[in-house]
Each structure stands twice: as structure tokens, then as C-alpha cells.
PDB file of C-alpha atoms in Angstrom:
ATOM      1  CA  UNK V 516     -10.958  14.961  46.984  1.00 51.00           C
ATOM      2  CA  UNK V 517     -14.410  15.395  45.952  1.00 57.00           C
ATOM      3  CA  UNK V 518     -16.094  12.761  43.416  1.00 75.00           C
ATOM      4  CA  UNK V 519     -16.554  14.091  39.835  1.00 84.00           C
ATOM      5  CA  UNK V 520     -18.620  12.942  37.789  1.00 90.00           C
ATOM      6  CA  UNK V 521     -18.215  11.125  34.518  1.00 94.00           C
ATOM      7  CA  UNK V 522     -19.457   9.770  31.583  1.00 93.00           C
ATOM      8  CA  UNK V 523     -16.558   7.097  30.719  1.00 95.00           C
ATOM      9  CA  UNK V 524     -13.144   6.037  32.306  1.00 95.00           C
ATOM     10  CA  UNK V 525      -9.931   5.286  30.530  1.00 96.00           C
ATOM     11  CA  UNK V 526      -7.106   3.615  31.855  1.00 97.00           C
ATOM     12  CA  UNK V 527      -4.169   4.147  30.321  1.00 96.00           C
ATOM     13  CA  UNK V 528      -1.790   3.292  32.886  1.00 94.00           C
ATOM     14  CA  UNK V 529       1.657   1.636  31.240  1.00 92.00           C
ATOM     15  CA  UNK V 530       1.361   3.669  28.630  1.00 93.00           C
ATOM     16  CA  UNK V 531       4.311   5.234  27.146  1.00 91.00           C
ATOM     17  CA  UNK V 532       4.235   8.466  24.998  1.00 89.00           C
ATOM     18  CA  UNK V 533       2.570   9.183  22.660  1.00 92.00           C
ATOM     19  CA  UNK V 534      -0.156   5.819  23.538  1.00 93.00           C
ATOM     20  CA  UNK V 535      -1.940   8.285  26.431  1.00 94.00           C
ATOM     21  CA  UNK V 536      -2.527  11.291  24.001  1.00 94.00           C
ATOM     22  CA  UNK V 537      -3.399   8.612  20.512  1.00 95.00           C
ATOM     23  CA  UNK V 538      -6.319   7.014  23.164  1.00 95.00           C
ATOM     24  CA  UNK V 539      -7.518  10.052  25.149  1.00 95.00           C
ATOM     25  CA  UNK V 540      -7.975  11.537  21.511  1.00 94.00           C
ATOM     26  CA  UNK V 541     -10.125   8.842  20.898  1.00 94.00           C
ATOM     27  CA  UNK V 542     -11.612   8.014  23.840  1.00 95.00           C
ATOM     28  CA  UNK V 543     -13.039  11.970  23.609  1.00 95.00           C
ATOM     29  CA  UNK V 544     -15.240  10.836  21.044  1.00 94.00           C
ATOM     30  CA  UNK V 545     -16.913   8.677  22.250  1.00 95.00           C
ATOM     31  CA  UNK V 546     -19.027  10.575  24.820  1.00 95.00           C
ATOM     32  CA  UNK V 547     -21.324  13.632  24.290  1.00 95.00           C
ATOM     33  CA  UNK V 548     -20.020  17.341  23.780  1.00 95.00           C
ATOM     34  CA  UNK V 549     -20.251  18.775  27.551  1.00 95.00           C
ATOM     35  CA  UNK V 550     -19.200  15.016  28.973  1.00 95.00           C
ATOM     36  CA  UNK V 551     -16.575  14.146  31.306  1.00 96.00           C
ATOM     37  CA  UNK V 552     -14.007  11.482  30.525  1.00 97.00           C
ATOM     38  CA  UNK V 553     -11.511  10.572  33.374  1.00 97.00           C
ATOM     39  CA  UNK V 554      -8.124   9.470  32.052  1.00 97.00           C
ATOM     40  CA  UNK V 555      -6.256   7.617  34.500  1.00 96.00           C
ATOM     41  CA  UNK V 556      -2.339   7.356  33.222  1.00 96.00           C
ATOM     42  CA  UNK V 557       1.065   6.651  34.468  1.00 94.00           C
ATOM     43  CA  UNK V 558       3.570   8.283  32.507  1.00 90.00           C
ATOM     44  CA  UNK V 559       5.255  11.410  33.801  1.00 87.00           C
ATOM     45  CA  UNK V 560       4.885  13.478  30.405  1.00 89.00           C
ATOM     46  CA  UNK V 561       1.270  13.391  30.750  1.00 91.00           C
ATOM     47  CA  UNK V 562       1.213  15.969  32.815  1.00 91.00           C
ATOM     48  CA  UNK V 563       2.076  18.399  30.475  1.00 90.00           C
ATOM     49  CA  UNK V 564       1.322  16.334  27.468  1.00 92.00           C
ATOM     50  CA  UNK V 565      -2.503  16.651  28.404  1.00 94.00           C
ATOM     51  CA  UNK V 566      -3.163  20.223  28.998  1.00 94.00           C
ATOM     52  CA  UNK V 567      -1.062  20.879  25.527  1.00 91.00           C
ATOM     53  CA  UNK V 568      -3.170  17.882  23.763  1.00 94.00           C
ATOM     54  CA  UNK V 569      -6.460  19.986  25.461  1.00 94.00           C
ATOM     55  CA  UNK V 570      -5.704  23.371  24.241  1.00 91.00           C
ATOM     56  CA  UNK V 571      -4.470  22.270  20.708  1.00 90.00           C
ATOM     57  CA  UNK V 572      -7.761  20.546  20.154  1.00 90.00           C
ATOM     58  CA  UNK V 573     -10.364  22.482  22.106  1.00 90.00           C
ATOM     59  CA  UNK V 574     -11.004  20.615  24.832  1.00 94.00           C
ATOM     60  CA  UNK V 575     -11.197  21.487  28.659  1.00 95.00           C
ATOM     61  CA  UNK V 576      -8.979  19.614  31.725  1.00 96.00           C
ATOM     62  CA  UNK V 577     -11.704  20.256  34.513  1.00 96.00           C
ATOM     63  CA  UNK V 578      -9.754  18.676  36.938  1.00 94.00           C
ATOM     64  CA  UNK V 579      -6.296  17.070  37.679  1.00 95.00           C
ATOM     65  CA  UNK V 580      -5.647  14.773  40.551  1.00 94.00           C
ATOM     66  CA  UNK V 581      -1.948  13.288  41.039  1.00 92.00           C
ATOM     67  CA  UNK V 582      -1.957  10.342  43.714  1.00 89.00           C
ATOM     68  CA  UNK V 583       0.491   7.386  44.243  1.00 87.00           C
ATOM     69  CA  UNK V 584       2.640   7.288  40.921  1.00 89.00           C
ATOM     70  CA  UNK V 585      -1.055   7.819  39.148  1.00 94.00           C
ATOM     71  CA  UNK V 586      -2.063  11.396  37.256  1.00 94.00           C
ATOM     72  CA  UNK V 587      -5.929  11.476  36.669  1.00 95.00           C
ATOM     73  CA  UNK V 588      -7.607  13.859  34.210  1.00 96.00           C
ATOM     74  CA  UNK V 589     -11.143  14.834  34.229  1.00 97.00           C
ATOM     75  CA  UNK V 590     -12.107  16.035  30.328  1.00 96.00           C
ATOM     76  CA  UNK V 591     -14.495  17.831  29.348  1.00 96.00           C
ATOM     77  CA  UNK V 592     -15.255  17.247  26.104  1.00 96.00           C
ATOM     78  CA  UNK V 593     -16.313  20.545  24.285  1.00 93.00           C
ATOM     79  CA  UNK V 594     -16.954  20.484  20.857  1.00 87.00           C
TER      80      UNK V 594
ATOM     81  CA  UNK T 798     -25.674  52.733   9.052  1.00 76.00           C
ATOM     82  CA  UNK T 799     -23.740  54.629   7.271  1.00 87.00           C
ATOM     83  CA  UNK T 800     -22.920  53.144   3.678  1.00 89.00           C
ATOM     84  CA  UNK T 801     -19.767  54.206   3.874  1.00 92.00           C
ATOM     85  CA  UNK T 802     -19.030  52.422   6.821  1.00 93.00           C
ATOM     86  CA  UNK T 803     -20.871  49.221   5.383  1.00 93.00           C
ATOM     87  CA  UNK T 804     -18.535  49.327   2.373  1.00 93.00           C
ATOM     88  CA  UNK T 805     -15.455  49.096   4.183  1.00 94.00           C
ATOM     89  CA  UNK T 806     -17.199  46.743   6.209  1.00 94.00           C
ATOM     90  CA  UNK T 807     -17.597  44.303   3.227  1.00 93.00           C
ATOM     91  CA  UNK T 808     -14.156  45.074   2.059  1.00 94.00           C
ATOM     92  CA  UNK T 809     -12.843  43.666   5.442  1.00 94.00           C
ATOM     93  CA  UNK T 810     -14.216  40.919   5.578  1.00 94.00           C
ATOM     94  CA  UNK T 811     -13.452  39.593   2.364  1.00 92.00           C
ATOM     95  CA  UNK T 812     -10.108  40.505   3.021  1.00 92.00           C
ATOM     96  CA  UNK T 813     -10.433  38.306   6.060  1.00 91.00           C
ATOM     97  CA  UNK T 814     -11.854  35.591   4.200  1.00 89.00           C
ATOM     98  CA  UNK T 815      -8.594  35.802   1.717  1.00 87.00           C
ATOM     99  CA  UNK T 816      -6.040  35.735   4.493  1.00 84.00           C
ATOM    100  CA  UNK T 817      -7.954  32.752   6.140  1.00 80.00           C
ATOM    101  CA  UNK T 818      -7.763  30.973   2.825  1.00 78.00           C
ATOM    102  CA  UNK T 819      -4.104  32.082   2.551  1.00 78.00           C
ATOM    103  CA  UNK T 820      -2.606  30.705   6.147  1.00 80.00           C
ATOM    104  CA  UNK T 821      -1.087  27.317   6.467  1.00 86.00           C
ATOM    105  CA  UNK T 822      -3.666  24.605   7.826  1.00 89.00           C
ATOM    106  CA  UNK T 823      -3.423  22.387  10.833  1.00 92.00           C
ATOM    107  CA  UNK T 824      -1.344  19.716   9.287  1.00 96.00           C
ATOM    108  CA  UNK T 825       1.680  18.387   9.736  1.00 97.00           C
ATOM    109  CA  UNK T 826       3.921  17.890   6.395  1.00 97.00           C
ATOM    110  CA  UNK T 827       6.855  15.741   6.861  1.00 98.00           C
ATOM    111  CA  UNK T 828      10.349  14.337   5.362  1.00 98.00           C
ATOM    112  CA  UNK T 829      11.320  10.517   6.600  1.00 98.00           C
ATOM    113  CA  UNK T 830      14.656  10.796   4.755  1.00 97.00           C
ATOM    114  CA  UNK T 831      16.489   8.090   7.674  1.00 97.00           C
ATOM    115  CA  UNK T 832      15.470   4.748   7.772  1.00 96.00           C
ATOM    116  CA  UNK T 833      17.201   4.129  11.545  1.00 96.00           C
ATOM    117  CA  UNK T 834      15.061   2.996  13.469  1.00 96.00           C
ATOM    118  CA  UNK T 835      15.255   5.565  16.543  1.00 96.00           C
ATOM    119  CA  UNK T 836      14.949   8.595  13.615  1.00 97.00           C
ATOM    120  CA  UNK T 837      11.734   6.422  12.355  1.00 97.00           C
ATOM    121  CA  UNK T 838      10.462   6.080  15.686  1.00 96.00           C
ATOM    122  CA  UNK T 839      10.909   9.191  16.308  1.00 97.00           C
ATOM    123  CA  UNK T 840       8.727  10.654  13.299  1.00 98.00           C
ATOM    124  CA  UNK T 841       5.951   7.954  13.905  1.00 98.00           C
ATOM    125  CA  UNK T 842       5.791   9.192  17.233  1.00 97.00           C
ATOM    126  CA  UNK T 843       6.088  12.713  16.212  1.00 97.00           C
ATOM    127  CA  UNK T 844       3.357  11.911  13.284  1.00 98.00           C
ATOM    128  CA  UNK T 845       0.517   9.971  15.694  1.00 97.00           C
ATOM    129  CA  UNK T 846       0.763  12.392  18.369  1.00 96.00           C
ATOM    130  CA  UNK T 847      -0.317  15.109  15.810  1.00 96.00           C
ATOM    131  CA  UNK T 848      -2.872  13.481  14.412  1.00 96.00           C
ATOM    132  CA  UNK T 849      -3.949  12.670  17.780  1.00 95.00           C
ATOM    133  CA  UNK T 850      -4.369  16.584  18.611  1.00 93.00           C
ATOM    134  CA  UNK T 851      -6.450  16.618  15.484  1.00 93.00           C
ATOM    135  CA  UNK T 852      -3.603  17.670  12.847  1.00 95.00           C
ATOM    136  CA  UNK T 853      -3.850  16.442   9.189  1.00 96.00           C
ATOM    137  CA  UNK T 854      -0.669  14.151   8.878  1.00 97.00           C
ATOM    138  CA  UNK T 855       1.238  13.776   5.249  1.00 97.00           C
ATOM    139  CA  UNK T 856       4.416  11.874   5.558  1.00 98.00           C
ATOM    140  CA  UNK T 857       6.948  11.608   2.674  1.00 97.00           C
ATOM    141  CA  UNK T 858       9.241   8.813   2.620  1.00 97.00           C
ATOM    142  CA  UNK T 859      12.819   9.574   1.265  1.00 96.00           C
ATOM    143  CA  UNK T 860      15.682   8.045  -0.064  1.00 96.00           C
ATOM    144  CA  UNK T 861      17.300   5.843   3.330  1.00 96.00           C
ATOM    145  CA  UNK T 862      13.671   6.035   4.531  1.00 97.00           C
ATOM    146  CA  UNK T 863      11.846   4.279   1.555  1.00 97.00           C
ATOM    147  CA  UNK T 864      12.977   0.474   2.882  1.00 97.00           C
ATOM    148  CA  UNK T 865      11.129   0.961   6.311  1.00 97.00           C
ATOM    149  CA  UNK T 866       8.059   0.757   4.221  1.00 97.00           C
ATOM    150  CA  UNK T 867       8.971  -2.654   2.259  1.00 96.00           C
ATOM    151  CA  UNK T 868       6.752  -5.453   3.150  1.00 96.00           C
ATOM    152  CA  UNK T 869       9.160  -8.671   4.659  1.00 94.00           C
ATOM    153  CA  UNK T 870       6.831 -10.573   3.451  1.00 94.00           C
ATOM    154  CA  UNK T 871       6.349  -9.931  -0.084  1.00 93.00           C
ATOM    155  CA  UNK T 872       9.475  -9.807  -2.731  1.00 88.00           C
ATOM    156  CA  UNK T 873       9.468  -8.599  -6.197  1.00 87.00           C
ATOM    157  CA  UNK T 874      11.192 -10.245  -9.401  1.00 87.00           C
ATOM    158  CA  UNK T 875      12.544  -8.844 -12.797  1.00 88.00           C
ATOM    159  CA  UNK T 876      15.252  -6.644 -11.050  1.00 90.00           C
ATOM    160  CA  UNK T 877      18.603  -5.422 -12.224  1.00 91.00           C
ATOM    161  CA  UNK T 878      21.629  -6.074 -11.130  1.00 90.00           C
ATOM    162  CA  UNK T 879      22.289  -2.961  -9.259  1.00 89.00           C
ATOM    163  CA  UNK T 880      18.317  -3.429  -8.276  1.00 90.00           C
ATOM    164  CA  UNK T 881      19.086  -7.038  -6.548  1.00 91.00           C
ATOM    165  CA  UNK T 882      21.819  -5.628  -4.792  1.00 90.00           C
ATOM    166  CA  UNK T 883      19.826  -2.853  -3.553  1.00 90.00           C
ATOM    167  CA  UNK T 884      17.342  -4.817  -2.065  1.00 90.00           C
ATOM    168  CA  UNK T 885      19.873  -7.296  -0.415  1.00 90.00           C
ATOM    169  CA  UNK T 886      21.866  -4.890   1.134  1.00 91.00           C
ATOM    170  CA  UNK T 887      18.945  -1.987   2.332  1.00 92.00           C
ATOM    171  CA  UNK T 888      16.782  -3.710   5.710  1.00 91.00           C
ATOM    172  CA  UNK T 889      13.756  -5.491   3.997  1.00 93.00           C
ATOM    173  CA  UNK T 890      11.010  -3.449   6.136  1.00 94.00           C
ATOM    174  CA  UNK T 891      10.721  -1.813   9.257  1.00 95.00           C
ATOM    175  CA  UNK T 892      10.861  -4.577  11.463  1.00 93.00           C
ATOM    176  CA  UNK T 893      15.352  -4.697   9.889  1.00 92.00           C
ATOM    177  CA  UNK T 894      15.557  -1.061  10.672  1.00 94.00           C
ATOM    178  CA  UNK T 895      18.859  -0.901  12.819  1.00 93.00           C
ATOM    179  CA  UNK T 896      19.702   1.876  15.665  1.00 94.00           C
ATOM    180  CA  UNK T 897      21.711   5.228  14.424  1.00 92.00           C
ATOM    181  CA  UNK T 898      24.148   4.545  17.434  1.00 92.00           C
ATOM    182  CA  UNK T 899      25.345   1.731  18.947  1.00 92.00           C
ATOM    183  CA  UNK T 900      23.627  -0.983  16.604  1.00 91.00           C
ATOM    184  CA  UNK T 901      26.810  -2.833  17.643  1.00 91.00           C
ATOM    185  CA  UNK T 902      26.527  -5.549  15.223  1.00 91.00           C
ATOM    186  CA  UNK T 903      22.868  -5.880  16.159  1.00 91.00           C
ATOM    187  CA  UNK T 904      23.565  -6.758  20.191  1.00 92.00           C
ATOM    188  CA  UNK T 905      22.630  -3.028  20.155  1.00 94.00           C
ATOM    189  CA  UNK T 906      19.247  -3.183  18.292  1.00 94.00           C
ATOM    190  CA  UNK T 907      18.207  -5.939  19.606  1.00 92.00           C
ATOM    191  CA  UNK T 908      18.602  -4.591  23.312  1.00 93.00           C
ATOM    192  CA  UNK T 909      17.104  -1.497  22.764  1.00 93.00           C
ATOM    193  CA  UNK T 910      13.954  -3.537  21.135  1.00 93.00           C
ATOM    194  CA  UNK T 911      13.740  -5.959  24.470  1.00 93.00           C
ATOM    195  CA  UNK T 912      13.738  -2.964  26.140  1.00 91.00           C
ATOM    196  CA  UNK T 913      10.694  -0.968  24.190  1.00 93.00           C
ATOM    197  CA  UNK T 914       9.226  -4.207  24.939  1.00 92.00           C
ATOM    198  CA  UNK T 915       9.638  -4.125  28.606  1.00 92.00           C
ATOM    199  CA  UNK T 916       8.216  -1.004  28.838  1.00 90.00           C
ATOM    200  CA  UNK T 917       5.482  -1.172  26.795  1.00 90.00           C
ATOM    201  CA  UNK T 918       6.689   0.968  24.160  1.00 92.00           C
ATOM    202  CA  UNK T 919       5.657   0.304  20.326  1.00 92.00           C
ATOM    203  CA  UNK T 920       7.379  -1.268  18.065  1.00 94.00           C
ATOM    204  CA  UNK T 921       8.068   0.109  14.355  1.00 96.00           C
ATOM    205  CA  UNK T 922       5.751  -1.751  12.982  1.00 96.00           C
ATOM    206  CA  UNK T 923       3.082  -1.327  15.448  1.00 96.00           C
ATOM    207  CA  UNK T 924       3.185   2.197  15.311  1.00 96.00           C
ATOM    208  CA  UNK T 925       2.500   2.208  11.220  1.00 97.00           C
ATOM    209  CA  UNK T 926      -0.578   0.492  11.609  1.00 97.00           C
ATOM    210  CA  UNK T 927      -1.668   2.916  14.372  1.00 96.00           C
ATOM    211  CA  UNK T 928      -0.684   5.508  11.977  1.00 97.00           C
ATOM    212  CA  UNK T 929      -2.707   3.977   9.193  1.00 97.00           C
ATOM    213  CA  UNK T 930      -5.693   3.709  12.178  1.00 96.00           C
ATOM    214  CA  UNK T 931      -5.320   7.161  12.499  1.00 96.00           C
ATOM    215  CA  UNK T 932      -5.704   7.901   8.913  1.00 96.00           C
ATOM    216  CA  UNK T 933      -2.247   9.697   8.493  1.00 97.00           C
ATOM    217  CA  UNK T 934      -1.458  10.088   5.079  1.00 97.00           C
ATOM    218  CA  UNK T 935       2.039   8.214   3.103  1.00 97.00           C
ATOM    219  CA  UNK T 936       3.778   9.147   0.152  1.00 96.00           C
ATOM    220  CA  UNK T 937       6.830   7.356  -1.020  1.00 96.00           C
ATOM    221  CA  UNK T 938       9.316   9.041  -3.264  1.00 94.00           C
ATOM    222  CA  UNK T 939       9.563   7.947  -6.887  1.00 93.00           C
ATOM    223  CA  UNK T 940      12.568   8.823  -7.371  1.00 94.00           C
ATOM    224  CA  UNK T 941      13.733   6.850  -4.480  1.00 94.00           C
ATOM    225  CA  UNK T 942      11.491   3.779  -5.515  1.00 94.00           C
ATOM    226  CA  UNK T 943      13.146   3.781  -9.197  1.00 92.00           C
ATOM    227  CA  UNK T 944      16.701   4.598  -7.981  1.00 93.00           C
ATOM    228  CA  UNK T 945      16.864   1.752  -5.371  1.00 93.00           C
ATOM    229  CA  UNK T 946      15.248  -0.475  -7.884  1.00 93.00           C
ATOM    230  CA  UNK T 947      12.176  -0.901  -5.855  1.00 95.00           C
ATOM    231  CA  UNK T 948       8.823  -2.363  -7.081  1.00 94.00           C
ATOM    232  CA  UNK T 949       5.429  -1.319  -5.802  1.00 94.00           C
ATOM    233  CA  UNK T 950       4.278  -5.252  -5.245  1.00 94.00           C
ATOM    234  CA  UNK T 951       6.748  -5.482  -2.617  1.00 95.00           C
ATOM    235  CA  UNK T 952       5.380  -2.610  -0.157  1.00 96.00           C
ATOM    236  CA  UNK T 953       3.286  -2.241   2.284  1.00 96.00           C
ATOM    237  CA  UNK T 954      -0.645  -2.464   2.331  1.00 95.00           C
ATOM    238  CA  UNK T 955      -0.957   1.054   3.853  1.00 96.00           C
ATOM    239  CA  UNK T 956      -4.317   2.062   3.575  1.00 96.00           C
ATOM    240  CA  UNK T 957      -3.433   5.881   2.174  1.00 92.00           C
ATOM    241  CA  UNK T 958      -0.225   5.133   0.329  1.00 95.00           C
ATOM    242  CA  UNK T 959       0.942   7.072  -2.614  1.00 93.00           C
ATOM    243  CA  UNK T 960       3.799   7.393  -4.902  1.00 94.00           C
ATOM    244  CA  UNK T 961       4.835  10.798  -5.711  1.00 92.00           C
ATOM    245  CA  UNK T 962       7.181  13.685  -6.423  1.00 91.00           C
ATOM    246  CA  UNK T 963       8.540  16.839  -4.710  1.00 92.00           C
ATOM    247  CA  UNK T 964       5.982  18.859  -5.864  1.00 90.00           C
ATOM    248  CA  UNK T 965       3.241  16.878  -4.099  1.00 91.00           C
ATOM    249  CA  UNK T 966       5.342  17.433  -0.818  1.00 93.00           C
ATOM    250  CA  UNK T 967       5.862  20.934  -1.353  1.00 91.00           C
ATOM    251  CA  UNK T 968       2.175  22.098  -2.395  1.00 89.00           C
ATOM    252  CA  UNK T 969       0.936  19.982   1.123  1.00 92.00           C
ATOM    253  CA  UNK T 970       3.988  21.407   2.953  1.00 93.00           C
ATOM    254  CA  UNK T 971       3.280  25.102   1.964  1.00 91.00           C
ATOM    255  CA  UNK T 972      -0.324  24.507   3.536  1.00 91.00           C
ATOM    256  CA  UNK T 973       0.912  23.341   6.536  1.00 95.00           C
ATOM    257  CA  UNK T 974       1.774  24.927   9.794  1.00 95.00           C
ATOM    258  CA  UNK T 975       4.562  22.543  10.728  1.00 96.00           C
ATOM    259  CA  UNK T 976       7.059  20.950   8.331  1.00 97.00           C
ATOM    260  CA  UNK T 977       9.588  18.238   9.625  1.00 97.00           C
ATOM    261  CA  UNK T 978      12.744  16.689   7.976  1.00 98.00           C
ATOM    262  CA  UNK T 979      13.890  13.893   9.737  1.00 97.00           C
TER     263      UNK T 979
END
């Protein structure tokens, strides 16, 4: 797996819906438009939580890694 | 170009312009009419995802819902009868809201809230101050307030709380893409 870049982590492992979705929409914020945020979360519903929470409010999964129990987003903040 | 062509041009886009202003926004309009706690949790959790894909959240509490948002620790005098026994028998605040199914005399409740616990879920209460972090909007039924004989000193501090009638819900729910009764 290559390394990605990015501008600010989030761990939101333990987190049961909707905690993952409230804190990634947060977390978003907090960096620059064209950033990268890596999400790092263990609940199963992420998976399609976070492409539906990054269409809905224009933002851009650039990359999804799933390894040991662990789903990791890379996010693009866009606008 | 042609002014023809301009003129319809024009006409267009303000036509476009009234249909934009015409279509339901991107909020989220909806009824808390259960106060059980799995229906409640269900709406908060419903209500803070939404707002957390950038929806404007109104949320009108309803008859059995109004006594999730009483305050446990505050209590209001000058009741009537039928007022008192309101209050006594309705749960005083989220943190009393019982399970739709197998409350079981409250072995039920009390299980399924060591288990939320165990895995990490958020409690009632927790998840009304993230909605109030959030900035998701409350409105508690008059009617409801008046008929179950309860006073305004003895809700919550909710940072956008307001008291209101159908017609408030309505106008917000006819500008909203998604309406909820729950």
C-alpha cells in the first residue's frame, strides 16, 4: 500500500453509528479545501456510511484501505 | 446574437431562478411523537447524522415525545390536579425514557442501557447535547406543553428551543426534502 499523504488523522475507532460520520463532518473542517484527512474507524457501516456522507456533502474518498478489523479513509476535502 | 434568442434566454433563466426558489431545501423536518427511548434514539440518530452531511435539522416534539425534553433536574409548581398527575406518571426527562419492547419492568431498559454502554454507544441524553453542538433546531408542541400541564421552567436548556404550533412545522416541513414522523 503506498503512503498518502495527509494533512490530519482521525481516529475514530469504537465508534458506533452515527459518532464516525458526526466527527469526520467535523474533522473536514478543519483542514484546507484540497486537504487530505485520513479517518481511521471500526464500525462495519462505515463503509458505506462514508462514501454516502462524501457524495451528500461534496466531498471526495481518494482512497479506501480495509486491514485487520480497521477501514481507513483518505478525504479530500473539496469545498 | 439574435434578440430573439436573448429574450427567451432571459425568460429561462428566471424561470430557473423561480423553480430553484420553489424546491424543498436540504433540511430535514421531523415529528418526535414517541417518547420510547429506542424510537428517540432512533430520531437523534437519524437527526445528527443529517446534520452531519450538512442538512438543516428542525425537530418537533409531540405529544408522548414532549417529556424526553423535561429537565430531571428542575420541577415546576402551581399545577392542576390533572397537571400533577401528568407529570408523575409521564418519565421526568430523557434519561426515564423506557424501551418500546421488552422494558420488562425496567430489567429490560436497564440492560439494553449497560449494553449501549459497553459498546460505546450514546446515551439519550448525550446525543441531545451533540444535537444542540450541532446546531439542530427544537420545537416543542404547545399544545402538548398545555395539555400535559407542562411549564416551560421545567425544560431543558437547549440552546435553539422553541415552542410552537403546526403551522411552524408545516411551513419548515414543506421546504424540506425529507420529512420524518417517528
Amino acid at each position: 500500500m503506498s503512503a498518502m499523504e495527509y494533512a490530519k488523522e482521525l481516529d475514530l475507532r469504537n465508534l458506533p453509528c452515527p459518532m464516525p460520520v458526526v466527527k469526520i463532518s467535523k474533522g473536514i473542517k478543519e483542514v484546507a479545501v484540497g486537504q487530505i484527512v485520513k479517518a481511521v474507524t471500526t464500525d462495519p457501516g462505515a463503509l458505506t456510511d462514508f462514501p454516502a456522507w462524501a457524495k451528500t456533502s461534496g466531498n471526495q474518498i481518494v482512497e479506501t484501505q480495509e486491514a485487520s478489523g480497521e477501514v481507513r479513509f483518505f478525504i479530500k476535502r473539496l469545498k | 446574437m439574435d434578440p430573439e434568442v436573448t429574450a427567451q434566454l432571459e425568460e429561462l433563466r428566471a424561470r430557473l431562478e423561480s423553480l430553484e426558489q420553489a424546491g424543498p431545501e436540504n433540511k430535514l423536518s421531523m415529528v418526535v411523537f414517541s417518547g420510547d427511548l429506542d424510537r428517540a434514539l432512533a430520531s437523534f440518530i437519524i437527526a445528527t447524522g443529517a446534520a452531519a452531511m450538512g442538512m438543516e435539522v428542525m425537530m418537533f416534539f409531540t405529544f408522548w415525545g414532549t417529556p424526553l425534553l423535561r429537565d430531571p433536574k428542575k420541577s415546576a409548581s402551581g399545577k392542576d390536579m390533572m397537571g400533577t398527575m401528568f407529570g408523575a406518571m409521564l418519565p421526568k426527562g430523557a434519561p426515564a425514557a423506557k424501551l418500546s419492547k421488552m422494558h420488562f419492568g425496567g430489567m429490560g431498559t436497564k440492560m439494553m442501557q449497560g449494553l449501549m454502554t459497553k459498546k460505546n454507544v450514546a446515551s439519550l441524553p448525550q446525543m441531545i447535547d451533540l444535537a444542540a453542538e450541532l446546531g439542530i433546531k427544537i420545537c416543542i408542541c404547545d399544545l402538548s406543553m398545555s395539555l400535559m400541564g407542562f411549564k416551560r421552567e421545567e425544560m431543558l436548556d437547549y440552546p435553539d428551543l422553541l415552542y410552537c404550533g403546526v403551522a411552524t412545522f408545516l411551513e419548515q416541513a414543506m421546504g424540506s426534502k425529507v420529512q420524518l414522523f417517528i
